[in-house]
Short mmCIF file of C-alpha atoms and ligand atoms in Angstrom, two decimals:
data_model
loop_
_atom_site.label_atom_id
_atom_site.label_comp_id
_atom_site.label_asym_id
_atom_site.label_seq_id
_atom_site.Cartn_x
_atom_site.Cartn_y
_atom_site.Cartn_z
CA UNK A 1 -0.19 -0.28 0.24
CA UNK A 2 1.16 3.64 -0.63
CA UNK A 3 1.27 4.49 2.92
CA UNK A 4 3.75 1.03 3.99
CA UNK A 5 5.96 2.49 0.83
CA UNK A 6 6.51 5.70 1.83
CA UNK A 7 6.74 4.22 5.36
CA UNK A 8 9.44 2.52 4.03
CA UNK A 9 11.27 5.32 2.13
CA UNK A 10 11.19 7.41 5.27
CA UNK A 11 12.90 4.06 7.77
CA UNK A 12 15.58 4.29 5.70
CA UNK A 13 16.58 7.58 4.86
CA UNK A 14 16.16 7.21 9.13
CA UNK A 15 18.78 4.52 9.08
CA UNK A 16 21.53 6.02 7.32
CA UNK A 17 19.96 9.44 9.14
CA UNK A 18 20.85 7.32 12.38
CA UNK A 19 24.42 6.29 11.69
CA UNK A 20 25.80 9.95 11.76
CA UNK A 21 24.21 9.96 15.74
CA UNK A 22 28.00 9.89 17.38
CA UNK A 23 28.50 13.17 15.53
CA UNK A 24 31.34 12.17 12.98
CA UNK A 25 33.10 13.88 10.61
CA UNK A 26 32.05 15.56 7.51
CA UNK A 27 33.47 20.07 7.96
CA UNK A 28 36.11 21.63 8.20
CA UNK A 29 37.37 23.19 11.17
CA UNK A 30 35.63 26.67 12.02
CA UNK A 31 38.02 29.25 12.80
CA UNK A 32 35.10 31.49 14.71
CA UNK A 33 36.25 29.05 17.26
CA UNK A 34 37.66 30.94 20.78
CA UNK A 35 39.44 30.30 23.58
CA UNK A 36 37.04 29.57 26.37
CA UNK A 37 36.75 32.08 28.79
CA UNK A 38 36.00 30.32 32.86
CA UNK A 39 38.48 28.38 34.52
CA UNK A 40 38.15 25.87 37.50
CA UNK A 41 39.88 25.94 40.27
CA UNK A 42 41.95 23.37 39.02
CA UNK A 43 43.08 26.08 35.83
CA UNK A 44 40.82 23.40 33.88
CA UNK A 45 39.39 25.77 31.26
CA UNK A 46 35.64 25.56 31.04
CA UNK A 47 33.32 26.39 28.04
CA UNK A 48 30.53 28.56 29.17
CA UNK A 49 27.61 27.49 27.36
CA UNK A 50 24.30 29.79 27.38
CA UNK A 51 21.72 27.44 26.83
CA UNK A 52 17.83 27.72 26.99
CA UNK A 53 14.91 25.22 26.99
CA UNK A 54 11.62 26.26 25.91
CA UNK A 55 9.35 25.32 28.63
CA UNK A 56 9.31 23.04 31.25
CA UNK A 57 4.82 22.37 30.65
CA UNK A 58 5.65 18.52 29.91
CA UNK A 59 7.33 15.55 31.59
CA UNK A 60 9.25 14.92 28.36
CA UNK A 61 10.75 18.80 28.96
CA UNK A 62 11.58 18.96 32.59
CA UNK A 63 13.41 15.21 31.69
CA UNK A 64 15.21 16.75 28.85
CA UNK A 65 16.70 20.00 30.95
CA UNK A 66 17.33 17.65 34.14
CA UNK A 67 19.61 15.64 30.59
CA UNK A 68 21.20 18.02 30.19
CA UNK A 69 22.19 19.97 34.07
CA UNK A 70 23.06 16.34 34.58
CA UNK A 71 25.80 16.23 31.34
CA UNK A 72 27.36 19.66 30.55
CA UNK A 73 28.34 19.57 34.22
CA UNK A 74 32.65 20.58 35.20
CA UNK A 75 33.26 17.39 35.17
CA UNK A 76 32.56 17.45 31.83
CA UNK A 77 34.60 20.85 31.37
CA UNK A 78 31.35 23.03 30.07
CA UNK A 79 30.07 26.27 33.07
CA UNK A 80 26.93 25.70 31.91
CA UNK A 81 23.76 29.06 31.90
CA UNK A 82 20.47 27.66 32.57
CA UNK A 83 17.27 30.18 30.84
CA UNK A 84 13.93 29.07 30.76
CA UNK A 85 11.75 30.58 28.09
CA UNK A 86 8.60 29.56 29.23
CA UNK A 87 7.52 28.64 26.05
CA UNK A 88 7.68 32.53 25.53
CA UNK A 89 9.19 33.26 21.70
CA UNK A 90 10.44 36.13 21.94
CA UNK A 91 11.50 36.08 25.52
CA UNK A 92 13.64 32.84 23.86
CA UNK A 93 14.96 35.52 21.12
CA UNK A 94 16.37 37.86 23.73
CA UNK A 95 17.62 35.57 25.79
CA UNK A 96 19.86 34.51 23.46
CA UNK A 97 20.58 37.67 21.64
CA UNK A 98 22.02 38.43 25.92
CA UNK A 99 24.22 35.03 25.93
CA UNK A 100 25.67 37.18 22.64
CA UNK A 101 26.03 40.22 24.97
CA UNK A 102 27.25 38.40 27.26
CA UNK A 103 29.84 36.36 24.56
CA UNK A 104 29.14 32.66 25.95
CA UNK A 105 31.61 30.72 24.04
CA UNK A 106 28.69 28.45 23.06
CA UNK A 107 25.15 29.01 22.34
CA UNK A 108 22.50 26.09 22.16
CA UNK A 109 18.86 25.95 22.18
CA UNK A 110 15.47 24.22 21.99
CA UNK A 111 13.53 26.44 19.78
CA UNK A 112 9.37 27.35 20.41
CA UNK A 113 8.60 27.24 17.08
CA UNK A 114 11.16 26.88 13.80
CA UNK A 115 11.13 30.24 11.77
CA UNK A 116 12.57 34.03 13.45
CA UNK A 117 15.60 32.72 13.91
CA UNK A 118 17.67 33.91 10.25
CA UNK A 119 19.00 37.18 12.45
CA UNK A 120 20.34 36.50 15.68
CA UNK A 121 21.72 32.93 14.51
CA UNK A 122 24.10 35.66 12.13
CA UNK A 123 24.28 38.21 14.28
CA UNK A 124 25.73 34.97 16.88
CA UNK A 125 27.91 33.77 13.71
CA UNK A 126 28.91 37.52 12.68
CA UNK A 127 30.60 37.48 16.88
CA UNK A 128 31.46 34.32 16.43
CA UNK A 129 29.74 31.97 18.25
CA UNK A 130 29.86 28.25 17.34
CA UNK A 131 25.32 26.78 18.03
CA UNK A 132 23.90 24.14 18.57
CA UNK A 133 20.41 23.50 18.38
CA UNK A 134 18.45 21.11 20.81
CA UNK A 135 15.42 18.34 19.82
CA UNK A 136 13.03 21.00 18.20
CA UNK A 137 14.74 23.12 14.60
CA UNK A 138 15.28 25.99 13.42
CA UNK A 139 13.77 26.94 9.58
CA UNK A 140 16.54 28.92 7.99
CA UNK A 141 18.04 29.89 4.01
CA UNK A 142 21.59 29.04 5.67
CA UNK A 143 22.66 26.34 7.05
CA UNK A 144 26.33 27.73 7.56
CA UNK A 145 23.97 29.42 10.75
CA UNK A 146 24.42 26.23 13.26
CA UNK A 147 27.10 23.82 14.20
CA UNK A 148 25.25 21.07 13.89
CA UNK A 149 20.87 19.65 15.67
CA UNK A 150 20.91 16.41 17.46
CA UNK A 151 17.14 15.47 17.75
CA UNK A 152 14.48 13.57 17.22
CA UNK A 153 12.72 12.35 13.61
CA UNK A 154 9.67 14.22 13.79
CA UNK A 155 8.11 13.40 11.33
CA UNK A 156 9.12 9.81 11.10
CA UNK A 157 7.09 9.45 15.32
CA UNK A 158 4.07 10.39 12.52
CA UNK A 159 3.96 8.14 10.71
CA UNK A 160 5.14 5.48 12.84
CA UNK A 161 2.51 5.81 14.44
CA UNK A 162 -0.57 6.17 12.14
CA UNK A 163 1.27 2.65 10.48
CA UNK A 164 0.78 1.65 13.51
CA UNK A 165 -3.06 3.03 14.82
CA UNK A 166 -4.07 1.10 11.11
CA UNK A 167 -3.15 -2.48 11.39
CA UNK A 168 -4.55 -2.05 15.20
CA UNK A 169 -7.79 -0.43 13.80
CA UNK A 170 -8.09 -2.92 11.53
CA UNK A 171 -8.00 -5.93 13.91
CA UNK A 172 -10.17 -4.28 16.03
CA UNK A 173 -12.45 -6.78 12.76
CA UNK A 174 -15.08 -3.88 13.68
CA UNK A 175 -17.89 -2.84 11.66
CA UNK A 176 -17.42 0.77 11.02
CA UNK A 177 -16.06 2.54 7.37
CA UNK A 178 -14.62 5.40 9.26
CA UNK A 179 -13.30 6.26 11.68
CA UNK A 180 -13.47 10.04 13.05
CA UNK A 181 -10.81 11.10 14.24
CA UNK A 182 -9.44 14.25 16.73
CA UNK A 183 -5.85 15.44 16.60
CA UNK A 184 -4.65 17.33 19.29
CA UNK A 185 -0.97 19.63 18.15
CA UNK A 186 1.62 21.10 20.18
CA UNK A 187 2.54 24.31 20.54
CA UNK A 188 1.57 25.25 16.24
CA UNK A 189 5.12 25.99 14.30
CA UNK A 190 7.01 23.58 17.04
CA UNK A 191 8.86 21.14 14.22
CA UNK A 192 7.74 18.67 16.97
CA UNK A 193 4.33 19.96 15.47
CA UNK A 194 5.11 20.13 12.12
CA UNK A 195 7.17 16.86 11.43
CA UNK A 196 3.88 14.73 13.63
CA UNK A 197 1.23 16.64 12.50
CA UNK A 198 2.49 15.66 9.31
CA UNK A 199 3.30 12.18 9.00
CA UNK A 200 -0.27 11.10 10.86
CA UNK A 201 -1.92 13.14 8.45
CA UNK A 202 -0.32 11.97 5.71
CA UNK A 203 -0.84 8.29 6.49
CA UNK A 204 -4.25 8.65 7.34
CA UNK A 205 -5.54 10.08 4.34
CA UNK A 206 -4.21 7.90 2.04
CA UNK A 207 -5.43 5.66 4.19
CA UNK A 208 -8.96 6.59 3.00
CA UNK A 209 -11.19 5.76 6.68
CA UNK A 210 -10.15 8.23 8.89
CA UNK A 211 -11.96 11.98 9.01
CA UNK A 212 -10.29 14.48 11.04
CA UNK A 213 -13.03 15.58 13.75
CA UNK A 214 -11.47 18.07 15.46
CA UNK A 215 -8.57 19.29 15.55
CA UNK A 216 -6.67 22.13 17.59
CA UNK A 217 -4.07 22.76 19.85
CA UNK A 218 -3.81 21.69 22.54
CA UNK A 219 0.06 22.93 23.57
CA UNK A 220 1.79 19.93 24.39
CA UNK A 221 0.57 20.71 27.87
CA UNK A 222 -1.74 18.93 30.51
CA UNK A 223 -4.65 21.46 30.85
CA UNK A 224 -5.09 21.92 26.43
CA UNK A 225 -5.64 17.95 26.55
CA UNK A 226 -8.35 18.95 29.37
CA UNK A 227 -9.85 22.20 27.05
CA UNK A 228 -9.98 19.81 23.92
CA UNK A 229 -11.47 17.68 25.49
CA UNK A 230 -13.85 19.07 26.91
CA UNK A 231 -13.95 20.95 24.00
CA UNK A 232 -14.97 17.71 21.84
CA UNK A 233 -17.65 17.12 24.57
CA UNK A 234 -19.39 20.04 24.42
CA UNK A 235 -19.45 19.65 20.52
CA UNK A 236 -21.46 16.63 20.53
CA UNK A 237 -18.44 15.44 18.79
CA UNK A 238 -18.45 11.45 18.09
CA UNK A 239 -14.93 10.04 17.63
CA UNK A 240 -13.45 6.95 18.01
CA UNK A 241 -9.30 7.64 18.10
CA UNK A 242 -7.38 10.60 19.46
CA UNK A 243 -4.47 11.54 19.31
CA UNK A 244 -2.43 13.37 20.88
CA UNK A 245 0.50 14.64 20.14
CA UNK A 246 2.34 14.41 22.88
CA UNK A 247 1.78 12.45 26.94
CA UNK A 248 0.74 15.08 28.85
CA UNK A 249 -1.97 16.18 26.93
CA UNK A 250 -3.37 12.78 26.33
CA UNK A 251 -3.21 12.25 30.07
CA UNK A 252 -5.69 15.94 30.76
CA UNK A 253 -7.60 14.09 28.16
CA UNK A 254 -8.31 10.11 30.01
CA UNK A 255 -8.76 12.83 33.03
CA UNK A 256 -11.30 14.76 31.05
CA UNK A 257 -13.20 11.54 29.55
CA UNK A 258 -13.19 9.34 33.07
CA UNK A 259 -15.26 12.78 34.26
CA UNK A 260 -17.91 11.88 31.87
CA UNK A 261 -17.94 8.01 32.15
CA UNK A 262 -16.13 7.60 28.61
CA UNK A 263 -13.40 4.65 28.32
CA UNK A 264 -9.99 5.88 27.99
CA UNK A 265 -8.29 2.93 25.45
CA UNK A 266 -11.19 1.06 24.94
CA UNK A 267 -14.51 3.84 23.76
CA UNK A 268 -12.25 6.19 22.33
CA UNK A 269 -9.15 4.87 20.86
CA UNK A 270 -5.48 6.83 22.44
CA UNK A 271 -2.23 7.48 20.65
CA UNK A 272 0.13 9.73 21.61
CA UNK A 273 3.95 10.90 21.55
CA UNK A 274 6.75 10.75 23.90
CA UNK A 275 6.66 7.41 26.70
CA UNK A 276 6.67 9.31 29.36
CA UNK A 277 6.26 6.77 33.30
CA UNK A 278 2.20 7.62 33.53
CA UNK A 279 2.08 7.13 29.85
CA UNK A 280 3.16 3.61 30.10
CA UNK A 281 0.93 4.19 33.34
CA UNK A 282 -1.63 4.21 31.56
CA UNK A 283 -0.59 2.14 28.93
CA UNK A 284 -0.54 -0.41 31.97
CA UNK A 285 -4.11 0.41 33.59
CA UNK A 286 -5.34 -0.23 29.62
CA UNK A 287 -5.92 4.03 28.69
CA UNK A 288 -3.61 4.49 26.05
CA UNK A 289 -2.97 1.99 23.49
CA UNK A 290 0.54 2.95 21.88
CA UNK A 291 2.73 5.17 22.90
CA UNK A 292 5.53 6.90 20.33
CA UNK A 293 8.81 7.05 22.11
CA UNK A 294 10.69 10.60 21.32
CA UNK A 295 13.35 10.44 23.10
CA UNK A 296 14.25 13.31 26.33
CA UNK A 297 18.49 11.92 26.82
CA UNK A 298 20.46 13.44 25.40
CA UNK A 299 22.29 15.89 27.18
CA UNK A 300 25.53 13.70 26.75
CA UNK A 301 25.34 14.42 22.82
CA UNK A 302 25.34 17.94 24.02
CA UNK A 303 28.00 17.55 26.10
CA UNK A 304 30.31 15.43 23.77
CA UNK A 305 29.38 17.40 20.77
CA UNK A 306 30.51 20.84 22.73
CA UNK A 307 33.88 19.11 22.35
CA UNK A 308 34.19 18.74 18.70
CA UNK A 309 32.73 21.25 18.21
CA UNK A 310 34.57 23.72 20.51
CA UNK A 311 37.91 21.95 19.61
CA UNK A 312 37.13 22.85 16.06
CA UNK A 313 36.44 19.18 14.94
CA UNK A 314 34.20 18.44 11.89
CA UNK A 315 30.79 17.11 13.28
CA UNK A 316 27.56 16.29 11.44
CA UNK A 317 24.94 18.89 10.87
CA UNK A 318 22.07 16.14 11.70
CA UNK A 319 22.02 14.14 14.35
CA UNK A 320 19.28 11.45 14.79
CA UNK A 321 17.91 10.01 18.46
CA UNK A 322 16.77 6.43 18.49
CA UNK A 323 13.20 5.71 19.70
CA UNK A 324 10.89 3.35 19.18
CA UNK A 325 6.71 2.65 19.62
CA UNK A 326 5.08 1.10 21.87
CA UNK A 327 2.03 -0.66 21.88
CA UNK A 328 0.78 -0.85 25.27
CA UNK A 329 0.19 -4.96 24.99
CA UNK A 330 4.44 -4.30 26.10
CA UNK A 331 4.47 -1.68 28.18
CA UNK A 332 3.81 -3.72 31.47
CA UNK A 333 7.75 -4.79 30.02
CA UNK A 334 9.57 -1.47 29.71
CA UNK A 335 8.09 0.27 33.16
CA UNK A 336 10.25 -0.18 36.22
CA UNK A 337 13.36 -0.15 33.21
CA UNK A 338 11.55 3.96 32.27
CA UNK A 339 13.34 6.43 32.26
CA UNK A 340 12.05 9.86 32.94
O1 GYE B 401 7.36 16.21 22.54
C1 GYE B 401 6.74 18.01 24.76
C2 GYE B 401 7.54 18.72 24.76
O2 GYE B 401 10.31 19.40 21.08
C3 GYE B 401 9.81 16.77 21.09
O3 GYE B 401 8.21 18.96 23.49
C4 GYE B 401 9.67 17.96 21.89
C5 GYE B 401 8.12 18.09 22.43
C6 GYE B 401 7.34 17.48 23.18
O4 GYE B 401 7.30 19.79 24.73
O5 GYE B 401 5.94 16.05 25.16
#
């Protein structure tokens, strides 16, 4: 079938890209790099990294922050200046600009949205400050404006989740010609939202028997899930499936379903993204049917990329992390070993 062919194509590209995960060589020394300014008590030079997280409204982002703080340490040669933009793009821009003014050695950030970074990245380049983008991606006309990116293949996540859903709905053998789908989007314009939405929509539209009857953003947080589910009930929409672009929104929706006598995972099939511990628990309890993992444990990769870039060693532009899909019947085997 067309969507399976498409998935295979994307999977092939993905596997190819995965070869780059160890952050390997492919460029030449960057003359803009300079010596670090901070020093430890033993006089070991530290690299001062200004890092700004998008927000901490999801369990995923909390795990991401923890991973970055645990790995970008003095022992690993890094003096980390950590900031959080609280999901405000303007705040994030101004923090990155202040890092440039402070003349940090390297800037890293998780862009809230993809657009609007060009001028700031140009300024960083002119100031000779290398940039490592984490998790979500920026949209630029010139990819020399950043040194590398480390994150997830969001489009592939969308394809994989939708592929699982199509097969699962077939296996239920329901006497229905069409399944009504509600889609809760993440932060609109973030590459996590754009990729997942595209992947899910393309594949379900190609399958033919899925109809999107509701689509709105829940901003990747629990309140967003609660509000959207309430709207669905108020509009009396009859949905068979909820796809939530992160676990927190799914968990918010589950709360509302249960308050209204709806059995999540049974009356409504639920698929979500991330793979936080609470979502695994919800799968064990039969309330979420499948989770497409998104890996937030990228701090170690960032710490090593910082050293590679500061040494002027070549580095791959895009570095993908590995992620798996977890149908509910596998959750009990994995729940105790989940790290976030
Ligand atoms: O899925 C969501 C978070 O950008 C991949 O952002 C990340 C997403 C993640 O808030 O939970």
